[in-house]
Amino acid sequence: MNWTRKDLIAIEDLRPEEIVHVLDTALTFEEVGQRDVKKVPALRGKTMVNLFIEPSTRTRTSFELAAHRLSADVVNIMATASSITKGETLKDTALNLQALHADIIVIRHSSAGAAKFLADRLDVSVINAGDGAHEHPTQALLDAFTIRQKKGRIAGLNVTILGDILYSRVARSNIHLLTKLGANVTLAGPSTLVPRVFEQLGCRVCYNVEEAIADADVINLLRIQHERQRQTMFPSIGEYATIFGLTKERFARTKPDALIMHPGPINRGVEIDSDLADCKRSVILQQVSHGLAVRMAVLYLCASVQPVEEAA
Amino acid sequence: MKQTCVMDTVAMDRALTRMAHEIVERSEDLGKIALVGIQGGGVRLAQRLAAKLQEITGKAVPCGMLDITMHRDDLSLRKKPPVARQTNIQFDVTGRHIIFVDDVLYTGRSTRAAMSEITDFGRPARIQLAVLVDRGHRELPIRADYVGKNIPTSKEQKVRVLAEEVIVE
């Protein structure tokens, strides 16, 4: 397998074998995390910029740590503390970063397409860390890594994604990845947040939670993205928890080896019962650990591709 | 390019047997020895060498594998990222007599990468190098402690150790 992408923008762009290559590469980095010295010199001398125009703790920290473990230098730029508040455009901010000889820009932005916009205009590697409700490719990759570690495969598994699908970039990236690798994807939640149009991506859409999770091998819960909803999409948090939350009673009626996943941050008592979040079949914290290995793999692969020199 | 067989299955097995005996002969404390195969050609050879050492001494010798991709010194010179393979070291490296096992010793750069990487696991008491073929052209001050066969080559030639255990030059 030859990796030839300098950017990672969307899972939708990737071929199945490219996805598998990232997951295989992540396996070697997972091993690095278990050594005495959890660091390799693969990206020594390279500089990664975390350009976060939208708040994030988990993803930014994960990318930062991943870069450190590859021996790259890291600069963090937060929207609130940057020239963006002084009216600088995204393109100008990025061109300035490139002029400072950054090699990788990891961007999180509230607008869909922001990462692609930069990738098309810059020579440096651009990694999408979430663009609006479009995609969050490294989250889908770490979810897939976790499923593969726990279940040994992805093809043929029943994966139910439960919650706010409409506003979720995690859902979109997961749907693309899982269907490309041959899993059966079911989407469930309030009909206002799970439009039927998602069936066109090859998923089953289901409005009854019990039915949606009955034969699931993996239940991936999503948080309600209040910050993205322009209007209230369901009557109340209490009602959502009652009708769509993963309660002990509901979970007791699933397959005995069904896994609970969640990209975080979790809202205990809303989409997931607090005890379930901490139970043995919940792999939520392992997802976080795997995120580190997967992001190391993505940074290593993308930053190691040299731009094609144009013929003189 | 014309291919010549320079070492067949029987010769290779004999070479490995001799190398195993040399390791035993030169070891002060057999209990401290651990073999580490360098990915990819060294892994299978390390396992065979470990089996031979067990035959001779009656004791199992720890055997691991090391992928040196992330420690290569030419990563930034390459157009595409080389494929990383599995590393698996299940024993404590500190205080051990580590013997790296590789198929072909050429520039010595893989060995340098392996030496730098193994110290991320601990501090070995000693590191030695066993190779099936030493083809010369060193670019670093590195030499093998145990050699299956010295094969003088030109830089244009290729040395391949095949899965069927026949060496072709």
Tab-separated table of N, CA and C in Angstrom, chain B residues 12-129:
chain	number	residue	atom	x	y	z
B	12	MET	N	22.461	-22.423	4.102
B	12	MET	CA	21.888	-21.425	5.007
B	12	MET	C	21.640	-22.035	6.384
B	13	ASP	N	21.120	-23.243	6.402
B	13	ASP	CA	20.857	-23.906	7.673
B	13	ASP	C	22.159	-24.165	8.427
B	14	ARG	N	23.187	-24.564	7.678
B	14	ARG	CA	24.501	-24.806	8.292
B	14	ARG	C	25.052	-23.521	8.890
B	15	ALA	N	24.901	-22.431	8.120
B	15	ALA	CA	25.411	-21.135	8.588
B	15	ALA	C	24.725	-20.740	9.895
B	16	LEU	N	23.411	-20.941	9.940
B	16	LEU	CA	22.660	-20.581	11.146
B	16	LEU	C	23.081	-21.448	12.338
B	17	THR	N	23.311	-22.733	12.055
B	17	THR	CA	23.752	-23.640	13.121
B	17	THR	C	25.099	-23.179	13.678
B	18	ARG	N	26.017	-22.851	12.764
B	18	ARG	CA	27.332	-22.380	13.210
B	18	ARG	C	27.206	-21.090	14.024
B	19	MET	N	26.358	-20.171	13.545
B	19	MET	CA	26.184	-18.900	14.257
B	19	MET	C	25.636	-19.145	15.666
B	20	ALA	N	24.703	-20.097	15.783
B	20	ALA	CA	24.137	-20.408	17.100
B	20	ALA	C	25.228	-20.917	18.035
B	21	HIS	N	26.117	-21.790	17.491
B	21	HIS	CA	27.214	-22.311	18.310
B	21	HIS	C	28.174	-21.202	18.716
B	22	GLU	N	28.433	-20.277	17.801
B	22	GLU	CA	29.318	-19.148	18.113
B	22	GLU	C	28.736	-18.278	19.216
B	23	ILE	N	27.406	-18.104	19.158
B	23	ILE	CA	26.746	-17.294	20.189
B	23	ILE	C	26.926	-17.951	21.559
B	24	VAL	N	26.717	-19.278	21.593
B	24	VAL	CA	26.867	-20.010	22.856
B	24	VAL	C	28.308	-19.915	23.356
B	25	GLU	N	29.263	-20.116	22.412
B	25	GLU	CA	30.673	-20.114	22.759
B	25	GLU	C	31.118	-18.776	23.357
B	26	ARG	N	30.590	-17.708	22.801
B	26	ARG	CA	31.053	-16.380	23.212
B	26	ARG	C	30.200	-15.740	24.303
B	27	SER	N	29.202	-16.478	24.779
B	27	SER	CA	28.325	-15.887	25.788
B	27	SER	C	28.804	-16.207	27.195
B	28	GLU	N	28.857	-15.189	28.034
B	28	GLU	CA	29.269	-15.412	29.428
B	28	GLU	C	28.092	-15.897	30.258
B	29	ASP	N	26.899	-15.458	29.915
B	29	ASP	CA	25.715	-15.838	30.676
B	29	ASP	C	24.543	-16.046	29.717
B	30	LEU	N	24.325	-17.334	29.371
B	30	LEU	CA	23.295	-17.650	28.372
B	30	LEU	C	21.912	-17.157	28.778
B	31	GLY	N	21.679	-17.110	30.096
B	31	GLY	CA	20.363	-16.695	30.598
B	31	GLY	C	20.030	-15.257	30.282
B	32	LYS	N	21.052	-14.481	29.949
B	32	LYS	CA	20.800	-13.056	29.679
B	32	LYS	C	20.514	-12.760	28.205
B	33	ILE	N	20.738	-13.769	27.355
B	33	ILE	CA	20.606	-13.524	25.913
B	33	ILE	C	19.146	-13.353	25.498
B	34	ALA	N	18.895	-12.399	24.610
B	34	ALA	CA	17.604	-12.264	23.946
B	34	ALA	C	17.841	-11.872	22.499
B	35	LEU	N	17.117	-12.519	21.592
B	35	LEU	CA	17.276	-12.205	20.169
B	35	LEU	C	16.197	-11.212	19.750
B	36	VAL	N	16.586	-10.287	18.873
B	36	VAL	CA	15.620	-9.328	18.336
B	36	VAL	C	15.774	-9.296	16.817
B	37	GLY	N	14.750	-9.782	16.129
B	37	GLY	CA	14.776	-9.777	14.661
B	37	GLY	C	14.384	-8.410	14.135
B	38	ILE	N	15.143	-7.922	13.145
B	38	ILE	CA	14.825	-6.623	12.551
B	38	ILE	C	13.821	-6.848	11.409
B	39	GLN	N	12.699	-6.119	11.456
B	39	GLN	CA	11.682	-6.237	10.405
B	39	GLN	C	12.249	-5.784	9.071
B	40	GLY	N	11.839	-6.403	7.888
B	40	GLY	CA	11.138	-7.634	7.900
B	40	GLY	C	12.012	-8.862	7.820
B	41	GLY	N	13.220	-8.865	7.137
B	41	GLY	CA	13.963	-10.088	6.866
B	41	GLY	C	14.564	-10.735	8.097
B	42	GLY	N	14.743	-9.972	9.182
B	42	GLY	CA	15.429	-10.519	10.342
B	42	GLY	C	14.528	-11.334	11.269
B	43	VAL	N	13.227	-11.151	11.144
B	43	VAL	CA	12.309	-11.762	12.110
B	43	VAL	C	12.326	-13.286	12.040
B	44	ARG	N	12.163	-13.792	10.817
B	44	ARG	CA	12.145	-15.244	10.620
B	44	ARG	C	13.503	-15.852	11.013
B	45	LEU	N	14.594	-15.153	10.645
B	45	LEU	CA	15.933	-15.655	10.967
B	45	LEU	C	16.152	-15.704	12.480
B	46	ALA	N	15.643	-14.678	13.186
B	46	ALA	CA	15.791	-14.645	14.643
B	46	ALA	C	15.062	-15.829	15.271
B	47	GLN	N	13.883	-16.130	14.736
B	47	GLN	CA	13.121	-17.265	15.276
B	47	GLN	C	13.866	-18.582	15.038
B	48	ARG	N	14.467	-18.721	13.854
B	48	ARG	CA	15.215	-19.955	13.559
B	48	ARG	C	16.441	-20.062	14.448
B	49	LEU	N	17.103	-18.922	14.636
B	49	LEU	CA	18.300	-18.904	15.482
B	49	LEU	C	17.920	-19.233	16.935
B	50	ALA	N	16.782	-18.717	17.382
B	50	ALA	CA	16.311	-18.988	18.748
B	50	ALA	C	16.033	-20.477	18.927
B	51	ALA	N	15.439	-21.084	17.890
B	51	ALA	CA	15.148	-22.519	17.955
B	51	ALA	C	16.442	-23.328	18.051
B	52	LYS	N	17.451	-22.901	17.284
B	52	LYS	CA	18.735	-23.608	17.315
B	52	LYS	C	19.424	-23.444	18.671
B	53	LEU	N	19.331	-22.240	19.237
B	53	LEU	CA	19.935	-22.007	20.551
B	53	LEU	C	19.259	-22.888	21.607
B	54	GLN	N	17.957	-23.038	21.467
B	54	GLN	CA	17.231	-23.881	22.423
B	54	GLN	C	17.653	-25.343	22.287
B	55	GLU	N	17.861	-25.786	21.022
B	55	GLU	CA	18.332	-27.148	20.766
B	55	GLU	C	19.667	-27.399	21.458
B	56	ILE	N	20.563	-26.408	21.344
B	56	ILE	CA	21.919	-26.561	21.869
B	56	ILE	C	21.939	-26.479	23.400
B	57	THR	N	21.239	-25.484	23.955
B	57	THR	CA	21.354	-25.220	25.388
B	57	THR	C	20.246	-25.866	26.210
B	58	GLY	N	19.152	-26.271	25.540
B	58	GLY	CA	18.030	-26.858	26.273
B	58	GLY	C	17.151	-25.828	26.955
B	59	LYS	N	17.465	-24.568	26.730
B	59	LYS	CA	16.651	-23.514	27.352
B	59	LYS	C	16.054	-22.597	26.288
B	60	ALA	N	14.826	-22.139	26.550
B	60	ALA	CA	14.184	-21.214	25.616
B	60	ALA	C	14.872	-19.855	25.673
B	61	VAL	N	15.094	-19.265	24.510
B	61	VAL	CA	15.714	-17.943	24.440
B	61	VAL	C	14.639	-16.929	24.025
B	62	PRO	N	14.458	-15.836	24.802
B	62	PRO	CA	13.456	-14.838	24.415
B	62	PRO	C	13.764	-14.268	23.034
B	63	CYS	N	12.709	-14.074	22.259
B	63	CYS	CA	12.894	-13.612	20.887
B	63	CYS	C	11.825	-12.574	20.576
B	64	GLY	N	12.243	-11.414	20.128
B	64	GLY	CA	11.295	-10.359	19.792
B	64	GLY	C	11.505	-9.856	18.379
B	65	MET	N	10.736	-8.860	18.008
B	65	MET	CA	10.921	-8.240	16.699
B	65	MET	C	10.849	-6.729	16.824
B	66	LEU	N	11.630	-6.059	15.961
B	66	LEU	CA	11.736	-4.606	16.060
B	66	LEU	C	11.538	-3.994	14.671
B	67	ASP	N	10.615	-3.041	14.582
B	67	ASP	CA	10.431	-2.297	13.338
B	67	ASP	C	11.144	-0.967	13.479
B	68	ILE	N	12.093	-0.703	12.592
B	68	ILE	CA	12.941	0.486	12.769
B	68	ILE	C	12.479	1.684	11.936
B	69	THR	N	11.309	1.546	11.290
B	69	THR	CA	10.837	2.585	10.362
B	69	THR	C	10.906	3.995	10.943
B	70	MET	N	10.397	4.151	12.186
B	70	MET	CA	10.293	5.492	12.765
B	70	MET	C	11.655	6.065	13.171
B	71	HIS	N	12.685	5.215	13.180
B	71	HIS	CA	14.018	5.678	13.564
B	71	HIS	C	14.960	5.792	12.369
B	72	ARG	N	14.434	5.607	11.180
B	72	ARG	CA	15.273	5.730	9.975
B	72	ARG	C	15.796	7.145	9.847
B	73	ASP	N	16.981	7.292	9.253
B	73	ASP	CA	17.535	8.642	9.091
B	73	ASP	C	17.198	9.242	7.735
B	74	ASP	N	16.434	8.495	6.913
B	74	ASP	CA	16.130	9.005	5.576
B	74	ASP	C	14.638	9.304	5.387
B	75	LEU	N	13.890	9.385	6.514
B	75	LEU	CA	12.434	9.607	6.401
B	75	LEU	C	12.114	10.890	5.645
B	76	SER	N	12.873	11.956	5.963
B	76	SER	CA	12.549	13.243	5.341
B	76	SER	C	13.006	13.308	3.887
B	77	LEU	N	13.817	12.337	3.447
B	77	LEU	CA	14.304	12.333	2.066
B	77	LEU	C	13.371	11.568	1.136
B	78	ARG	N	12.446	10.817	1.738
B	78	ARG	CA	11.583	9.966	0.926
B	78	ARG	C	10.355	10.714	0.435
B	79	LYS	N	9.832	10.249	-0.679
B	79	LYS	CA	8.645	10.878	-1.264
B	79	LYS	C	7.375	10.378	-0.578
B	80	LYS	N	7.418	9.147	-0.118
B	80	LYS	CA	6.235	8.556	0.497
B	80	LYS	C	6.618	7.873	1.805
B	81	PRO	N	5.683	7.806	2.751
B	81	PRO	CA	6.019	7.177	4.029
B	81	PRO	C	6.206	5.664	3.885
B	82	PRO	N	7.344	5.127	4.372
B	82	PRO	CA	7.494	3.675	4.335
B	82	PRO	C	6.479	2.999	5.260
B	83	VAL	N	6.104	1.779	4.891
B	83	VAL	CA	5.101	1.043	5.668
B	83	VAL	C	5.711	0.553	6.979
B	84	ALA	N	5.063	0.891	8.086
B	84	ALA	CA	5.552	0.461	9.394
B	84	ALA	C	5.046	-0.945	9.700
B	85	ARG	N	5.917	-1.735	10.324
B	85	ARG	CA	5.508	-3.090	10.685
B	85	ARG	C	5.551	-3.287	12.190
B	86	GLN	N	5.238	-4.482	12.603
B	86	GLN	CA	5.034	-4.746	14.028
B	86	GLN	C	6.329	-4.778	14.833
B	87	THR	N	6.289	-4.172	16.009
B	87	THR	CA	7.341	-4.334	16.992
B	87	THR	C	6.757	-5.132	18.140
B	88	ASN	N	7.488	-6.097	18.632
B	88	ASN	CA	6.972	-6.899	19.738
B	88	ASN	C	8.140	-7.356	20.610
B	89	ILE	N	8.318	-6.679	21.742
B	89	ILE	CA	9.394	-7.023	22.674
B	89	ILE	C	8.716	-7.346	24.003
B	90	GLN	N	8.622	-8.611	24.336
B	90	GLN	CA	7.855	-9.027	25.513
B	90	GLN	C	8.727	-9.259	26.750
B	91	PHE	N	10.011	-8.894	26.648
B	91	PHE	CA	10.896	-9.115	27.799
B	91	PHE	C	11.518	-7.794	28.211
B	92	ASP	N	12.013	-7.741	29.445
B	92	ASP	CA	12.661	-6.527	29.919
B	92	ASP	C	14.041	-6.424	29.275
B	93	VAL	N	14.277	-5.334	28.589
B	93	VAL	CA	15.513	-5.158	27.822
B	93	VAL	C	16.696	-4.814	28.741
B	94	THR	N	16.396	-4.134	29.833
B	94	THR	CA	17.456	-3.651	30.719
B	94	THR	C	18.280	-4.814	31.285
B	95	GLY	N	19.603	-4.719	31.123
B	95	GLY	CA	20.514	-5.737	31.647
B	95	GLY	C	20.703	-6.932	30.726
B	96	ARG	N	19.958	-6.996	29.633
B	96	ARG	CA	20.036	-8.130	28.711
B	96	ARG	C	21.248	-8.055	27.787
B	97	HIS	N	21.629	-9.214	27.264
B	97	HIS	CA	22.556	-9.270	26.138
B	97	HIS	C	21.709	-9.404	24.883
B	98	ILE	N	21.445	-8.286	24.250
B	98	ILE	CA	20.580	-8.274	23.063
B	98	ILE	C	21.405	-8.634	21.831
B	99	ILE	N	20.881	-9.555	21.035
B	99	ILE	CA	21.518	-9.850	19.752
B	99	ILE	C	20.525	-9.493	18.643
B	100	PHE	N	20.842	-8.453	17.879
B	100	PHE	CA	20.031	-8.116	16.711
B	100	PHE	C	20.269	-9.153	15.637
B	101	VAL	N	19.210	-9.548	14.952
B	101	VAL	CA	19.346	-10.494	13.849
B	101	VAL	C	18.766	-9.848	12.601
B	102	ASP	N	19.557	-9.800	11.537
B	102	ASP	CA	19.063	-9.229	10.280
B	102	ASP	C	19.512	-10.110	9.125
B	103	ASP	N	18.844	-9.960	7.985
B	103	ASP	CA	19.214	-10.815	6.860
B	103	ASP	C	20.497	-10.313	6.174
B	104	VAL	N	20.509	-9.019	5.807
B	104	VAL	CA	21.668	-8.493	5.072
B	104	VAL	C	22.216	-7.256	5.781
B	105	LEU	N	23.533	-7.232	5.999
B	105	LEU	CA	24.192	-6.027	6.524
B	105	LEU	C	24.826	-5.301	5.343
B	106	TYR	N	24.450	-4.016	5.177
B	106	TYR	CA	24.896	-3.262	4.001
B	106	TYR	C	25.472	-1.926	4.485
B	107	THR	N	24.675	-0.859	4.520
B	107	THR	CA	25.213	0.447	4.927
B	107	THR	C	25.398	0.552	6.435
B	108	GLY	N	24.651	-0.241	7.185
B	108	GLY	CA	24.710	-0.172	8.648
B	108	GLY	C	23.669	0.772	9.227
B	109	ARG	N	22.901	1.435	8.369
B	109	ARG	CA	21.946	2.424	8.856
B	109	ARG	C	20.762	1.799	9.603
B	110	SER	N	20.327	0.629	9.164
B	110	SER	CA	19.250	-0.062	9.888
B	110	SER	C	19.714	-0.414	11.292
B	111	THR	N	20.963	-0.875	11.395
B	111	THR	CA	21.504	-1.262	12.687
B	111	THR	C	21.587	-0.047	13.612
B	112	ARG	N	22.007	1.079	13.047
B	112	ARG	CA	22.051	2.307	13.860
B	112	ARG	C	20.654	2.653	14.379
B	113	ALA	N	19.645	2.568	13.485
B	113	ALA	CA	18.268	2.873	13.878
B	113	ALA	C	17.802	1.909	14.968
B	114	ALA	N	18.167	0.624	14.797
B	114	ALA	CA	17.749	-0.389	15.779
B	114	ALA	C	18.392	-0.125	17.138
B	115	MET	N	19.665	0.286	17.126
B	115	MET	CA	20.356	0.563	18.391
B	115	MET	C	19.696	1.734	19.102
B	116	SER	N	19.321	2.752	18.317
B	116	SER	CA	18.696	3.904	18.948
B	116	SER	C	17.302	3.543	19.464
B	117	GLU	N	16.593	2.696	18.720
B	117	GLU	CA	15.226	2.353	19.116
B	117	GLU	C	15.188	1.441	20.347
B	118	ILE	N	16.108	0.470	20.420
B	118	ILE	CA	16.021	-0.518	21.502
B	118	ILE	C	16.222	0.160	22.865
B	119	THR	N	16.966	1.269	22.870
B	119	THR	CA	17.185	1.938	24.152
B	119	THR	C	15.918	2.642	24.656
B	120	ASP	N	14.892	2.775	23.789
B	120	ASP	CA	13.600	3.299	24.250
B	120	ASP	C	12.863	2.267	25.112
B	121	PHE	N	13.314	1.035	25.080
B	121	PHE	CA	12.682	-0.026	25.879
B	121	PHE	C	13.421	-0.248	27.195
B	122	GLY	N	14.651	0.223	27.273
B	122	GLY	CA	15.467	-0.008	28.457
B	122	GLY	C	16.929	0.067	28.079
B	123	ARG	N	17.811	-0.303	29.032
B	123	ARG	CA	19.241	-0.203	28.774
B	123	ARG	C	19.859	-1.596	28.736
B	124	PRO	N	20.117	-2.107	27.549
B	124	PRO	CA	20.716	-3.436	27.462
B	124	PRO	C	22.137	-3.410	28.022
B	125	ALA	N	22.575	-4.545	28.594
B	125	ALA	CA	23.943	-4.628	29.093
B	125	ALA	C	24.917	-4.657	27.923
B	126	ARG	N	24.439	-5.252	26.798
B	126	ARG	CA	25.315	-5.381	25.629
B	126	ARG	C	24.444	-5.586	24.394
B	127	ILE	N	24.865	-5.066	23.270
B	127	ILE	CA	24.161	-5.322	22.014
B	127	ILE	C	25.149	-5.925	21.028
B	128	GLN	N	24.728	-7.021	20.402
B	128	GLN	CA	25.546	-7.615	19.339
B	128	GLN	C	24.708	-7.733	18.078
B	129	LEU	N	25.390	-8.053	16.974
B	129	LEU	CA	24.694	-8.115	15.695
B	129	LEU	C	25.011	-9.427	14.979
